[in-house]
PDB file of C-alpha atoms in Angstrom:
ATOM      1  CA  UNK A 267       1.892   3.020   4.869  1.00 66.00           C
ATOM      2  CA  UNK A 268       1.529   4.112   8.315  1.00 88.00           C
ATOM      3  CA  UNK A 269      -1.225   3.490   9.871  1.00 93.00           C
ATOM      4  CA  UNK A 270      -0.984   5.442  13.028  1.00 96.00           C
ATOM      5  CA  UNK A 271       0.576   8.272  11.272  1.00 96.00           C
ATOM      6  CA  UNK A 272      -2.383   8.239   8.834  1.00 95.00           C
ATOM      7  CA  UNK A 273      -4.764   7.816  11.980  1.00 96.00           C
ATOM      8  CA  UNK A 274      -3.367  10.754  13.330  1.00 96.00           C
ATOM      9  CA  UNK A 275      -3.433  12.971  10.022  1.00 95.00           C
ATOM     10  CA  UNK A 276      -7.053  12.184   9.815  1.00 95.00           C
ATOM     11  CA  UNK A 277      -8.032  13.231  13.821  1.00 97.00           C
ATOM     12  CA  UNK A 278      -6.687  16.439  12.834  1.00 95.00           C
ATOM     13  CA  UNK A 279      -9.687  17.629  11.790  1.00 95.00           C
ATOM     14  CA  UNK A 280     -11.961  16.811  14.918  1.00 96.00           C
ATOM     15  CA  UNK A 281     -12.192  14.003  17.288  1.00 96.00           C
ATOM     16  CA  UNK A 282     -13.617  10.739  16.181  1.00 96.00           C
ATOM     17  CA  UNK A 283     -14.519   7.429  17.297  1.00 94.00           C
ATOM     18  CA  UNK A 284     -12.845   4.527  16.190  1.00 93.00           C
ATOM     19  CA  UNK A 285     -15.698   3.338  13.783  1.00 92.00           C
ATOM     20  CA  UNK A 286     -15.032   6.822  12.279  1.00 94.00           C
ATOM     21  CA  UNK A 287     -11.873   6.881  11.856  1.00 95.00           C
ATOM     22  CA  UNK A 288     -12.067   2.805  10.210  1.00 95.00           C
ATOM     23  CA  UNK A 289     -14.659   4.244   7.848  1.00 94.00           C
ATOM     24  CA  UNK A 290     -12.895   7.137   6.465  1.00 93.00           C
ATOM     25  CA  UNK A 291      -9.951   5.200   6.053  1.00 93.00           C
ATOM     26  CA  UNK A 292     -11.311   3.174   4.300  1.00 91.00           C
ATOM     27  CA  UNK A 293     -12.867   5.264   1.651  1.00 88.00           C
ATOM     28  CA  UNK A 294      -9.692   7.844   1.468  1.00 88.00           C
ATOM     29  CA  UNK A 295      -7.100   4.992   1.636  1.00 85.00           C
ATOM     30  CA  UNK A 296      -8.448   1.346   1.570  1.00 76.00           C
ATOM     31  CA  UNK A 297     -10.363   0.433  -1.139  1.00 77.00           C
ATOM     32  CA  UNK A 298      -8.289  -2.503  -1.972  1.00 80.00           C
ATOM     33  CA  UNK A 299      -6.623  -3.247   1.671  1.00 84.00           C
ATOM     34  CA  UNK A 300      -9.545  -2.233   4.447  1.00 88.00           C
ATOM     35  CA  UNK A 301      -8.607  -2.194   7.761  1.00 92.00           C
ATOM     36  CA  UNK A 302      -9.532  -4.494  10.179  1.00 93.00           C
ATOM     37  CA  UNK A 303     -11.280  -2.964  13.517  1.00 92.00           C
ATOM     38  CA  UNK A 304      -8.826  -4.551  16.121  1.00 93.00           C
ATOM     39  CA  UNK A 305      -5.660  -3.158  13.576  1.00 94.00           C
ATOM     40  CA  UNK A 306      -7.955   0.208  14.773  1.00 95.00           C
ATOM     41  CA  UNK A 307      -8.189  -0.193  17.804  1.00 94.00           C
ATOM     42  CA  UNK A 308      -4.847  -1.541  18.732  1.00 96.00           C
ATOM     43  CA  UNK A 309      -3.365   1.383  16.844  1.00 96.00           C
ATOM     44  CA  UNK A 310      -5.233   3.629  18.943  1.00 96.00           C
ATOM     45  CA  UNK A 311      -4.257   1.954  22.479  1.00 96.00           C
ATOM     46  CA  UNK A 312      -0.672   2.646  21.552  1.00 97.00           C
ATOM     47  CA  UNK A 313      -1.170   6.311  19.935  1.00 97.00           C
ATOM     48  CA  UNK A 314      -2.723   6.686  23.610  1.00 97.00           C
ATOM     49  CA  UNK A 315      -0.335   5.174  25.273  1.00 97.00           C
ATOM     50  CA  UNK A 316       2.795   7.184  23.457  1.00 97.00           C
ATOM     51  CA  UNK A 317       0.697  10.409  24.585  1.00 97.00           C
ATOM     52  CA  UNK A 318       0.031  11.116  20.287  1.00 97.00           C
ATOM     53  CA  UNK A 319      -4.174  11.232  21.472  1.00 97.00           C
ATOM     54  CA  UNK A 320      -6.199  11.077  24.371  1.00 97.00           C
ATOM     55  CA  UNK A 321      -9.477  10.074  24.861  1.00 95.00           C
ATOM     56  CA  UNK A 322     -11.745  12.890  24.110  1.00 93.00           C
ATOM     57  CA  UNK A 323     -15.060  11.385  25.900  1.00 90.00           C
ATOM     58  CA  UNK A 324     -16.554   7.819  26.335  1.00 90.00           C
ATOM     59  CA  UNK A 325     -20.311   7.782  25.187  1.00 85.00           C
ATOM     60  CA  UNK A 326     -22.555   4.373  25.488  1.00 78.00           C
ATOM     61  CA  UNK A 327     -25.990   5.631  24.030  1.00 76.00           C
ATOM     62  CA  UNK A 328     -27.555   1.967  25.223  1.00 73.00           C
ATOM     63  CA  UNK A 329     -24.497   0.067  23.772  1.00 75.00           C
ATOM     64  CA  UNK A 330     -21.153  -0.511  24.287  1.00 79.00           C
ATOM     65  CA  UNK A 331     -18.838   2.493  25.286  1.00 82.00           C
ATOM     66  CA  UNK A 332     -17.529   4.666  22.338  1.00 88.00           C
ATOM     67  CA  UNK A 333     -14.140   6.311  22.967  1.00 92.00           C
ATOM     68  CA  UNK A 334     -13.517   9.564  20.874  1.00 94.00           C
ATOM     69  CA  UNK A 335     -10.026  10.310  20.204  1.00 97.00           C
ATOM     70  CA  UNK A 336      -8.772  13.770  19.741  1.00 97.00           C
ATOM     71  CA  UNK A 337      -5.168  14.179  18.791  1.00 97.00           C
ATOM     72  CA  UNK A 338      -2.647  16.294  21.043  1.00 97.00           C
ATOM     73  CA  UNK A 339      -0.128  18.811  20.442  1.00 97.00           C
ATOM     74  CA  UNK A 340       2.767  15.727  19.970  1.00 97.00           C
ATOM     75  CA  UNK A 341       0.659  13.798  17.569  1.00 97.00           C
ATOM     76  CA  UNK A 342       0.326  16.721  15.217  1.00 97.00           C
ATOM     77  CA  UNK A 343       4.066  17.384  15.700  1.00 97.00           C
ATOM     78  CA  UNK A 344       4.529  13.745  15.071  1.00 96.00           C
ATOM     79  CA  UNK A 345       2.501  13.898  11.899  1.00 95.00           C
ATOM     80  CA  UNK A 346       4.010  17.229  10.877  1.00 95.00           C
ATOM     81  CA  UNK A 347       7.537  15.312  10.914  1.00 95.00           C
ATOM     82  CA  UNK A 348       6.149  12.131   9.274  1.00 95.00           C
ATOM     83  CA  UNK A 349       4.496  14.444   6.562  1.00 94.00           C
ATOM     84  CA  UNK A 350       8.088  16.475   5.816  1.00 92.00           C
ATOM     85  CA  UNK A 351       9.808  13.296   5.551  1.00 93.00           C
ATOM     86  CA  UNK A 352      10.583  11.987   1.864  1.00 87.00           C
ATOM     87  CA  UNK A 353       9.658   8.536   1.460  1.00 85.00           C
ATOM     88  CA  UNK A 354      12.190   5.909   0.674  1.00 84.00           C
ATOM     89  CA  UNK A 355      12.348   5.014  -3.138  1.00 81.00           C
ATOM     90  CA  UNK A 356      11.392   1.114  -3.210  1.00 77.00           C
ATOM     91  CA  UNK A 357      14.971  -0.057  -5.164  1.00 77.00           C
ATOM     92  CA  UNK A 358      12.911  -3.918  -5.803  1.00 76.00           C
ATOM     93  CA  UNK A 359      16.217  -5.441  -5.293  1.00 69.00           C
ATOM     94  CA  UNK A 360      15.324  -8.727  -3.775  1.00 70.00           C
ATOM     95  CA  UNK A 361      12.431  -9.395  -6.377  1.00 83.00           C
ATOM     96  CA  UNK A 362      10.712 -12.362  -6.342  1.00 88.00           C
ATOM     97  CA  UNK A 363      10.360 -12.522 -10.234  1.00 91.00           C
ATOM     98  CA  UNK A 364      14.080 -12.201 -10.704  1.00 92.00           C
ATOM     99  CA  UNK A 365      14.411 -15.274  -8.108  1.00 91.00           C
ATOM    100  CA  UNK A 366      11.943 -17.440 -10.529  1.00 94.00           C
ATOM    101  CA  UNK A 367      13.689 -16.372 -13.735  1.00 95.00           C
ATOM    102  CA  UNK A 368      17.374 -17.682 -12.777  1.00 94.00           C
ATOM    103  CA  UNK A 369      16.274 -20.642 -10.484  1.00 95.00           C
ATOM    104  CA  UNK A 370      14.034 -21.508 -14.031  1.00 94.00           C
ATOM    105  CA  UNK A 371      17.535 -21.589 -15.785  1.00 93.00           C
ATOM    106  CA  UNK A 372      19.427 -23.422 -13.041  1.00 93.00           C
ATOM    107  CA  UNK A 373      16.598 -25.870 -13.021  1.00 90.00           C
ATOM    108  CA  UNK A 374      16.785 -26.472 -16.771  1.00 91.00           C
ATOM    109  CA  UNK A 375      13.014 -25.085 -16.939  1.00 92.00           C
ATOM    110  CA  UNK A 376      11.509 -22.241 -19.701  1.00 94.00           C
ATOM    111  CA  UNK A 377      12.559 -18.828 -18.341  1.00 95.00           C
ATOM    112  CA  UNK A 378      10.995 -17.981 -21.509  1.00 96.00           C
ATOM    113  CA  UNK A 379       7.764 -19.267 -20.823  1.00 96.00           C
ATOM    114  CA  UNK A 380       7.677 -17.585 -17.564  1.00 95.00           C
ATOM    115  CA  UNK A 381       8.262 -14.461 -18.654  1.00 96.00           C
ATOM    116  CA  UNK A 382       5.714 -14.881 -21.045  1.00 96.00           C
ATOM    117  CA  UNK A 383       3.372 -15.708 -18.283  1.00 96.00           C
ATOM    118  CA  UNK A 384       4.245 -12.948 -16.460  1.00 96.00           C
ATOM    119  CA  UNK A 385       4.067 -10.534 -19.244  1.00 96.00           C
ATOM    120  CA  UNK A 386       0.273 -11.701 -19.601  1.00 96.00           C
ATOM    121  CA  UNK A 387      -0.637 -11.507 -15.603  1.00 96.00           C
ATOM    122  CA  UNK A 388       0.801  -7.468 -15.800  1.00 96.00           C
ATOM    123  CA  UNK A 389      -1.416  -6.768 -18.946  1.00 97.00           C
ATOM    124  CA  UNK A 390      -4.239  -8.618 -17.395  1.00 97.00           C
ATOM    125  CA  UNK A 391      -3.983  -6.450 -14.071  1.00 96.00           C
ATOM    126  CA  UNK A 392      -3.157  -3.096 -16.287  1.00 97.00           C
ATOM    127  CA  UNK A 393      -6.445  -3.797 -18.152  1.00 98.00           C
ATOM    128  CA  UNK A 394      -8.261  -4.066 -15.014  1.00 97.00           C
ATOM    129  CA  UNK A 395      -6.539  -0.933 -13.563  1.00 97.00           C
ATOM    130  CA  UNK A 396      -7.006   1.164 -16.699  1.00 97.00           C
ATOM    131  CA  UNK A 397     -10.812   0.279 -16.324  1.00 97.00           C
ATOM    132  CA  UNK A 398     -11.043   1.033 -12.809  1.00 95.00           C
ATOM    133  CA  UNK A 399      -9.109   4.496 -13.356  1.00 96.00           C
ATOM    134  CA  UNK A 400     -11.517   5.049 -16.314  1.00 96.00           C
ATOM    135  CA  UNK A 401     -15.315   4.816 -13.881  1.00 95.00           C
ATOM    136  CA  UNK A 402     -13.150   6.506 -10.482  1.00 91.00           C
ATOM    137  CA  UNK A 403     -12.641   9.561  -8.783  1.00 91.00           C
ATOM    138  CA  UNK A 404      -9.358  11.667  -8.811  1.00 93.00           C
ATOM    139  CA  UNK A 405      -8.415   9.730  -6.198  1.00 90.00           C
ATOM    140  CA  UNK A 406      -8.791   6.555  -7.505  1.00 90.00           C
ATOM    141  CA  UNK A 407      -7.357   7.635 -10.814  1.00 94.00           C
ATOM    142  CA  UNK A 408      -4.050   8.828  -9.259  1.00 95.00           C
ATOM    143  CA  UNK A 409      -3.862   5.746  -7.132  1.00 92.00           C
ATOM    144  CA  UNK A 410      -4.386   3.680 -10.459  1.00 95.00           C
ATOM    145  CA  UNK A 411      -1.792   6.073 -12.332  1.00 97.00           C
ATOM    146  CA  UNK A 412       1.182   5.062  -9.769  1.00 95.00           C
ATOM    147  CA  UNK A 413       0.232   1.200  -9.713  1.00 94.00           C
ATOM    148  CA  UNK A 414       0.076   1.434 -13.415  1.00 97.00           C
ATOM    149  CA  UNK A 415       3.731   3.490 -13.748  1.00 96.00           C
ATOM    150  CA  UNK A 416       5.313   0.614 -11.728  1.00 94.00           C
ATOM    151  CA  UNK A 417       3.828  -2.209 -13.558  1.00 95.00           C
ATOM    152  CA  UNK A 418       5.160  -0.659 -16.713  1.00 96.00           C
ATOM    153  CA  UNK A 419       8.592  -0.528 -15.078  1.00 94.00           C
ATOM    154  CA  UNK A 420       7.923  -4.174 -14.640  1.00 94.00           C
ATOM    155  CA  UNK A 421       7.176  -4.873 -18.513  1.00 95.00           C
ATOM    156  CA  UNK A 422       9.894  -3.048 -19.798  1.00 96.00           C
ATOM    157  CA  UNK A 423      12.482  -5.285 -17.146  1.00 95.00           C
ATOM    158  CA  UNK A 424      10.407  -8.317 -18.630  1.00 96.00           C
ATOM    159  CA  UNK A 425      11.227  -7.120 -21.828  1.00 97.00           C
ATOM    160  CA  UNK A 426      14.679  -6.526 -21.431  1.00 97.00           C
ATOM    161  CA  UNK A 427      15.259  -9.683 -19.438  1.00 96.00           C
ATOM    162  CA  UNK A 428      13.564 -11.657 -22.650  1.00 97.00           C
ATOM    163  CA  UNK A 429      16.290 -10.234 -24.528  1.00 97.00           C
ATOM    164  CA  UNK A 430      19.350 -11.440 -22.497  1.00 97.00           C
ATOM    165  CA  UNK A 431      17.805 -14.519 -21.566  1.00 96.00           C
ATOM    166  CA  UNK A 432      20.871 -16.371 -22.862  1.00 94.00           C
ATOM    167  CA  UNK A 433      23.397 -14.216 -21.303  1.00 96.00           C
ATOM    168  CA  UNK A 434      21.780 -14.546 -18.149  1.00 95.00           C
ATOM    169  CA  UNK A 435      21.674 -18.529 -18.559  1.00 94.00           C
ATOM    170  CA  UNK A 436      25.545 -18.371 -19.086  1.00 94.00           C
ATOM    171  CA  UNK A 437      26.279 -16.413 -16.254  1.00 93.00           C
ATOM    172  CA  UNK A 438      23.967 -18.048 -13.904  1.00 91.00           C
ATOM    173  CA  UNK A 439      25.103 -21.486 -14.624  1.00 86.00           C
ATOM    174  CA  UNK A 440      28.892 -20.887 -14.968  1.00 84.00           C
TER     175      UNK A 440
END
């Protein structure tokens, strides 16, 4: 995800401070991955500094001074091409599992049993997903929806990789 793109999308609808703009953020986007105030702030130095915002007014109201950011006529055009873009499809070709499953046979170890672990940490985390899509929003539910699409992808590769288990060991240790 972008940050500074998503930054930008969400100063389209008035200036903000960067508190503001943290907060909402956080409940549109990060529930499970908040972000921190200096990724914020940092973000916003270098929007400012590539012209995408400018500082709409500094208040201090007895405390430290508050910038408000307003976006300009580039950072919506920015946004506006960011938006039209289509994202990259994620092809998972250097995957991590795949890595564990044919170092287990070069090793001599239980690809088997790993997969069978694995299988059981997916269900676990679909379980929790399904129950979190059940009690949330829209929002939350279509968020749930694509994490639970991929970690179905993910069972049916464990699946099939169970099944040619001894293929793979011959072609992996020839």
């Amino acid at each position: 995800m972008s940050i500074g793109h998503t930054l930008l999308g969400l100063l389209e609808s008035g200036p903000r401070h960067g508190y503001d703009l943290k907060r909402t953020f956080d409940e549109k986007f990060g529930q499970d991955r908040p972000l921190h105030y200096g990724q914020v702030y940092s973000t916003m130095s270098r929007l400012l500094k590539n012209g995408l915002v400018e500082v709409d007014g500094i208040e201090s109201e007895g405390g430290p001074e508050r910038k408000r950011y307003a976006i300009t006529d580039a950072g919506i055009t920015d946004v506006s091409r960011w938006l039209a873009q289509p994202e990259k499809p994620e092809p998972y070709l250097q995957s991590t599992l795949y890595t564990k499953v044919v170092l287990a046979l070069l090793t001599g170890r239980d690809a088997a049993d790993l997969l069978d672990a694995q299988r059981s940490e997916h269900l676990r985390l679909m379980r929790v997903l399904t129950d979190r899509k059940r009690a949330g929003d829209l929002a939350d539910q279509l968020i749930c929806d694509h994490a639970l699409f991929h970690l179905e992808a993910d069972l049916r590769w464990l699946e099939l990789t169970a099944a040619r288990l001894g293929q793979l060991a011959k072609a992996v240790t020839a």
